Coordinates of C-alpha atoms in Angstrom, one line a residue:
M1 CA 49.4 -15.5 32.7
D2 CA 49.7 -13.5 29.7
V3 CA 52.7 -11.5 28.3
D4 CA 53.2 -9.9 24.9
G5 CA 54.4 -12.1 22.1
E6 CA 57.4 -10.0 21.2
G7 CA 59.4 -10.2 18.0
D8 CA 62.5 -11.4 19.9
T9 CA 61.2 -14.7 21.0
F10 CA 63.9 -17.3 21.4
E11 CA 63.0 -20.2 19.2
L12 CA 63.4 -23.5 21.0
N13 CA 63.6 -25.7 18.0
V14 CA 67.3 -25.8 17.3
N15 CA 67.7 -29.3 15.8
G16 CA 70.6 -29.4 13.4
A17 CA 69.2 -32.1 11.1
Q18 CA 65.5 -32.0 10.3
V19 CA 63.5 -34.6 8.4
E20 CA 61.6 -33.0 5.5
T21 CA 57.9 -33.2 5.8
P22 CA 55.2 -32.1 3.4
P23 CA 53.9 -28.7 4.3
P24 CA 50.4 -28.7 6.0
V25 CA 47.4 -27.7 4.0
S26 CA 46.9 -24.4 5.8
S27 CA 50.2 -23.1 7.4
F28 CA 50.4 -20.2 9.7
S29 CA 53.2 -17.6 9.7
K30 CA 54.9 -16.9 13.0
E31 CA 53.1 -13.6 13.2
Q32 CA 49.7 -15.2 12.5
E33 CA 50.3 -18.0 15.1
I34 CA 51.2 -15.5 17.9
E35 CA 48.1 -13.4 16.9
K36 CA 46.0 -16.6 17.2
L37 CA 47.4 -17.3 20.6
R38 CA 47.0 -13.7 21.6
T39 CA 43.3 -13.6 20.9
S40 CA 42.2 -17.3 21.4
G41 CA 44.1 -18.7 24.4
S42 CA 43.5 -22.3 25.6
M43 CA 43.5 -21.7 29.2
T44 CA 39.7 -21.0 29.8
Q45 CA 38.9 -24.1 31.8
S46 CA 35.5 -23.3 33.1
I47 CA 32.5 -23.9 30.8
S48 CA 30.6 -21.0 32.4
E49 CA 33.5 -18.7 31.6
I50 CA 33.5 -19.8 27.9
A51 CA 29.8 -19.2 27.7
R52 CA 30.2 -15.6 28.8
V53 CA 29.9 -13.3 25.9
K54 CA 32.3 -10.4 25.6
N55 CA 30.5 -7.4 27.1
L56 CA 32.7 -4.5 26.2
N57 CA 33.7 -3.3 22.7
R58 CA 36.5 -0.8 23.1
L59 CA 38.4 0.9 25.9
Q60 CA 39.8 4.4 25.8
I61 CA 42.9 4.5 28.1
G62 CA 44.7 7.8 27.9
K63 CA 45.5 8.5 24.3
H64 CA 45.1 4.9 23.3
E65 CA 41.9 3.2 22.2
V66 CA 42.1 -0.7 22.3
E67 CA 39.7 -3.5 21.7
A68 CA 38.6 -5.7 24.6
W69 CA 39.3 -9.4 24.0
Y70 CA 37.4 -11.1 26.8
F71 CA 34.5 -10.7 29.2
S72 CA 35.2 -8.6 32.2
P73 CA 32.7 -8.1 35.1
Y74 CA 32.3 -4.4 35.0
P75 CA 28.9 -3.2 36.3
K76 CA 25.9 -4.0 34.0
E77 CA 25.2 -0.4 33.1
Y78 CA 28.6 -0.2 31.4
A79 CA 28.2 -3.2 29.3
H80 CA 27.8 -2.9 25.5
L81 CA 28.8 0.7 25.4
P82 CA 30.6 1.7 22.1
V83 CA 33.6 2.9 24.2
L84 CA 34.3 2.7 27.9
Y85 CA 36.5 5.6 29.1
I86 CA 39.1 4.8 31.7
C87 CA 41.3 7.2 33.7
E88 CA 44.9 6.1 32.9
F89 CA 46.1 7.2 36.5
C90 CA 43.4 6.0 38.9
L91 CA 41.8 3.4 36.5
A92 CA 38.2 4.6 37.3
Y93 CA 35.8 4.0 34.4
F94 CA 33.1 6.3 32.8
P95 CA 30.5 5.9 30.1
S96 CA 31.3 9.2 28.3
P97 CA 34.3 11.4 27.5
M98 CA 32.6 14.4 29.3
M99 CA 32.4 12.5 32.6
L100 CA 36.0 11.4 32.1
S101 CA 37.1 15.0 31.5
R102 CA 35.2 16.3 34.6
H103 CA 36.9 13.5 36.7
R104 CA 40.3 14.4 35.4
Q105 CA 39.9 18.0 36.7
R106 CA 39.4 16.5 40.2
C107 CA 41.7 13.4 40.0
T108 CA 45.0 14.1 41.7
L109 CA 46.8 10.9 40.8
F110 CA 49.6 11.0 38.2
H111 CA 51.2 7.7 39.1
P112 CA 50.0 4.5 40.8
P113 CA 49.4 5.0 44.5
G114 CA 52.3 3.1 45.8
N115 CA 56.0 3.3 46.5
E116 CA 58.4 3.8 43.5
I117 CA 61.0 1.0 43.9
Y118 CA 62.7 1.2 40.5
R119 CA 63.6 4.0 38.1
H120 CA 65.8 3.9 35.0
Q121 CA 65.6 6.4 32.1
D122 CA 61.8 6.6 31.4
I123 CA 60.8 3.3 33.2
S124 CA 59.5 3.4 36.8
V125 CA 58.1 0.4 38.8
F126 CA 55.6 1.0 41.7
E127 CA 54.8 -1.5 44.5
L128 CA 51.2 -1.6 45.7
D129 CA 49.6 -3.6 48.5
G130 CA 46.2 -5.0 47.5
K131 CA 44.9 -4.5 51.0
R132 CA 45.9 -0.9 51.3
Q133 CA 45.2 0.2 47.7
L134 CA 42.0 -1.9 47.5
S135 CA 40.0 0.2 44.9
W136 CA 42.9 0.8 42.6
C137 CA 44.0 -2.8 42.5
R138 CA 40.3 -3.9 41.9
N139 CA 40.1 -1.4 39.0
L140 CA 43.4 -2.9 37.7
S141 CA 42.1 -6.4 37.9
L142 CA 38.8 -5.4 36.1
L143 CA 40.9 -3.9 33.3
S144 CA 43.3 -6.8 33.0
K145 CA 40.4 -9.3 32.8
C146 CA 39.5 -7.7 29.4
F147 CA 42.8 -9.2 28.0
L148 CA 43.1 -12.4 30.1
D149 CA 40.8 -15.3 29.2
H150 CA 41.5 -17.4 32.3
K151 CA 41.8 -14.7 35.1
T152 CA 39.0 -15.4 37.6
L153 CA 40.0 -13.4 40.7
Y154 CA 39.1 -9.7 40.2
Y155 CA 37.6 -8.6 43.6
D156 CA 39.9 -10.6 46.1
V157 CA 43.0 -8.5 45.8
T158 CA 44.1 -8.3 49.4
P159 CA 46.4 -11.5 49.5
F160 CA 48.5 -9.9 46.6
M161 CA 51.3 -7.4 46.1
Y162 CA 51.2 -5.6 42.8
Y163 CA 54.1 -4.4 40.8
V164 CA 53.2 -1.9 38.1
M165 CA 55.6 -0.9 35.4
C166 CA 55.0 2.7 33.9
L167 CA 56.4 4.8 31.2
R168 CA 57.3 8.2 32.6
D169 CA 57.0 11.6 30.8
S170 CA 56.1 15.2 31.6
T171 CA 52.4 14.4 32.0
G172 CA 52.8 11.5 34.5
C173 CA 53.5 7.8 34.8
H174 CA 51.5 5.8 32.2
I175 CA 50.9 2.2 33.0
I176 CA 52.5 -0.3 30.6
G177 CA 51.8 -3.5 32.4
Y178 CA 52.0 -5.3 35.8
F179 CA 52.5 -8.5 37.6
S180 CA 50.9 -9.6 40.9
K181 CA 52.6 -11.8 43.6
E182 CA 51.2 -13.6 46.5
K183 CA 52.2 -12.2 49.9
E184 CA 52.7 -15.8 51.1
S185 CA 53.1 -18.5 48.5
A186 CA 53.3 -22.1 49.6
E187 CA 54.8 -23.1 46.3
N188 CA 57.3 -20.1 46.2
Y189 CA 55.7 -18.6 43.0
N190 CA 57.1 -15.3 42.2
V191 CA 54.4 -14.2 39.9
A192 CA 50.7 -14.9 40.1
C193 CA 49.4 -13.0 37.1
I194 CA 51.3 -10.9 34.5
L195 CA 50.1 -8.7 31.7
T196 CA 51.4 -6.1 29.3
L197 CA 48.5 -3.9 28.0
P198 CA 47.8 -4.3 24.3
Q199 CA 49.0 -0.8 23.3
H200 CA 52.4 -1.5 24.6
Q201 CA 52.9 -5.1 23.4
R202 CA 55.6 -6.2 21.0
H203 CA 58.1 -3.6 22.5
G204 CA 59.9 -5.9 24.8
F205 CA 58.0 -4.9 28.0
G206 CA 56.8 -8.4 28.7
K207 CA 60.3 -9.7 29.0
L208 CA 61.2 -6.7 31.0
L209 CA 58.5 -7.5 33.6
I210 CA 59.7 -11.1 33.8
E211 CA 63.2 -10.0 34.4
F212 CA 62.0 -7.6 37.1
S213 CA 60.1 -10.5 38.9
Y214 CA 63.4 -12.5 39.0
E215 CA 65.3 -9.5 40.3
L216 CA 62.9 -9.4 43.2
S217 CA 63.5 -13.1 43.8
K218 CA 67.3 -12.5 43.8
K219 CA 66.8 -9.8 46.5
E220 CA 64.7 -12.3 48.5
G221 CA 67.3 -15.0 48.1
K222 CA 64.8 -17.4 46.7
L223 CA 64.2 -19.4 43.6
G224 CA 61.1 -18.3 41.8
S225 CA 58.7 -19.6 39.1
P226 CA 55.4 -18.3 37.6
E227 CA 52.2 -19.8 38.9
K228 CA 51.1 -22.7 36.8
P229 CA 49.5 -23.4 34.4
L230 CA 50.9 -20.7 32.1
S231 CA 48.7 -19.3 29.2
D232 CA 49.9 -19.8 25.7
L233 CA 51.5 -16.4 25.4
G234 CA 52.9 -16.6 29.0
L235 CA 54.7 -19.8 28.1
L236 CA 56.2 -18.2 24.9
G237 CA 57.5 -15.3 26.9
Y238 CA 58.9 -17.3 29.8
R239 CA 60.6 -19.9 27.6
A240 CA 62.2 -17.1 25.7
Y241 CA 63.5 -15.4 28.9
W242 CA 64.8 -18.6 30.5
A243 CA 66.6 -19.6 27.3
E244 CA 68.2 -16.2 26.9
V245 CA 69.3 -15.9 30.6
I246 CA 70.7 -19.5 30.8
V247 CA 72.6 -19.3 27.5
E248 CA 74.1 -15.8 28.4
L249 CA 75.3 -17.2 31.8
L250 CA 76.9 -20.2 30.2
I251 CA 78.7 -18.0 27.5
N252 CA 80.0 -15.6 30.1
T253 CA 81.2 -18.2 32.7
T254 CA 84.5 -20.0 32.2
D255 CA 84.1 -22.4 35.1
E256 CA 81.9 -25.5 34.9
L257 CA 78.3 -24.8 36.0
S258 CA 75.9 -27.4 37.5
I259 CA 72.1 -27.0 37.4
D260 CA 72.3 -25.9 41.1
D261 CA 74.9 -23.2 40.2
I262 CA 72.6 -21.8 37.4
A263 CA 69.7 -21.8 39.8
Q264 CA 71.6 -19.8 42.5
K265 CA 72.9 -17.2 40.0
T266 CA 69.6 -16.7 38.1
S267 CA 66.9 -17.5 40.8
I268 CA 65.2 -19.8 38.2
T269 CA 64.0 -23.0 39.7
H270 CA 65.7 -26.4 39.0
A271 CA 62.7 -27.7 37.1
D272 CA 62.4 -24.7 34.7
I273 CA 66.2 -24.9 34.1
M274 CA 65.9 -28.7 33.3
N275 CA 63.0 -28.1 31.0
T276 CA 64.7 -25.3 29.1
C277 CA 68.0 -27.1 28.7
T278 CA 66.2 -30.2 27.5
T279 CA 64.2 -28.4 25.0
L280 CA 67.3 -26.6 23.7
Q281 CA 69.0 -29.9 23.6
L282 CA 71.9 -28.6 25.7
F283 CA 72.5 -31.9 27.6
K284 CA 75.1 -34.2 26.0
H285 CA 76.4 -37.7 27.2
Y286 CA 80.2 -37.5 27.6
K287 CA 82.4 -40.2 29.3
G288 CA 79.6 -41.6 31.3
Q289 CA 78.1 -38.3 32.5
H290 CA 75.8 -35.6 31.4
I291 CA 77.4 -32.2 30.5
I292 CA 75.8 -28.9 29.3
C293 CA 77.0 -28.0 25.8
L294 CA 76.0 -25.0 23.7
S295 CA 75.5 -25.9 20.0
E296 CA 76.3 -23.5 17.1
A297 CA 72.6 -23.1 16.4
V298 CA 71.8 -22.0 20.0
L299 CA 74.7 -19.5 20.0
E300 CA 73.6 -18.1 16.6
K301 CA 70.0 -17.6 17.7
H302 CA 71.2 -16.1 21.1
E303 CA 73.3 -13.5 19.3
K304 CA 70.3 -12.4 17.2
V305 CA 68.0 -12.1 20.2
R306 CA 70.7 -10.1 22.2
N307 CA 71.2 -7.7 19.3
K308 CA 67.4 -7.1 19.2
R309 CA 67.0 -6.4 22.8
R310 CA 66.8 -2.8 23.7
R311 CA 65.8 -2.6 27.4
R312 CA 67.2 -4.3 30.5
I313 CA 66.6 -4.2 34.2
Y314 CA 69.5 -2.8 36.3
A315 CA 69.7 -4.2 39.7
D316 CA 71.5 -1.1 41.1
N317 CA 68.5 1.0 40.4
L318 CA 66.2 -1.3 42.5
I319 CA 65.7 0.2 45.9
W320 CA 63.6 -2.4 47.7
K321 CA 63.5 -4.7 50.7
P322 CA 61.2 -7.8 50.7
P323 CA 58.1 -6.9 52.7
V324 CA 57.5 -8.9 55.9
F325 CA 54.0 -9.5 57.1
T326 CA 52.8 -10.5 60.5
R327 CA 50.2 -13.2 61.0
D328 CA 47.4 -10.5 61.5
Q329 CA 48.4 -8.8 58.2
L330 CA 48.2 -12.2 56.4
R331 CA 44.6 -12.7 57.7
F332 CA 42.2 -11.9 54.9
Y333 CA 38.5 -11.5 55.3

């Protein structure tokens, strides 16, 4: 999984007293470190995947031109072009701007070909079934493979539902990012793959996608967690989200809360809550039992993050019922 490394990341190192250590010989700033994670993730496990040379240079998506980061299995005739032109509504790909222009005259799509399940201000989210919108979802997977080093499934889209977030204006709904979700997950994962497109990164959309995935879990009445292992940037984004949500809940609740109470209110799994609280050092030993206690450093950091955050998901604007699939519909060939 990969989400944008945004500027409002919740730092999880909140130790009060720190031992002074000599600075390393070559130290990275936070921006450099996030940029390093962004372009050289550590999640590529397969040697054959590592050996694959990046085959695309740049992509033109609507009015944005972005650089491809990783290999993507587009057809051979499209490899090593100076620019690959992509229709931002149907995600079809073309080798020249003239062919894209001719396609746009015939293309009737102005939003992803699914049901709009959420709308607030200029943000919309569409739900797509990988089995019904096969071509569109395959094109989306090919595009996302350019920016995900560890993504291996790009043709087998039928077992997944896709939730595509768009920025709406007078010309149509422009894709910002998406996450996919297994129709039937044995481990109760609420996200299989998540991505914010590079031209929309660092604007808070990654955290918005994560928040939306947990709103769906609340509607389902289930606890959810992203599919493991997380990529470097994915881990940064999720840790920031978990920390912000848990601290905000603790601040706004006067009653005592157990780990189970937090899980039921947020739909975050017990393991993710435990890991976040441990990393934030919220557990204190008091009169023979462990309690959750917010330190000044955590509260101060939370206030900074909350003041920076501009966009939120509003549950009242989500019009959605969890899809129910028969055994035949879950049979994938």
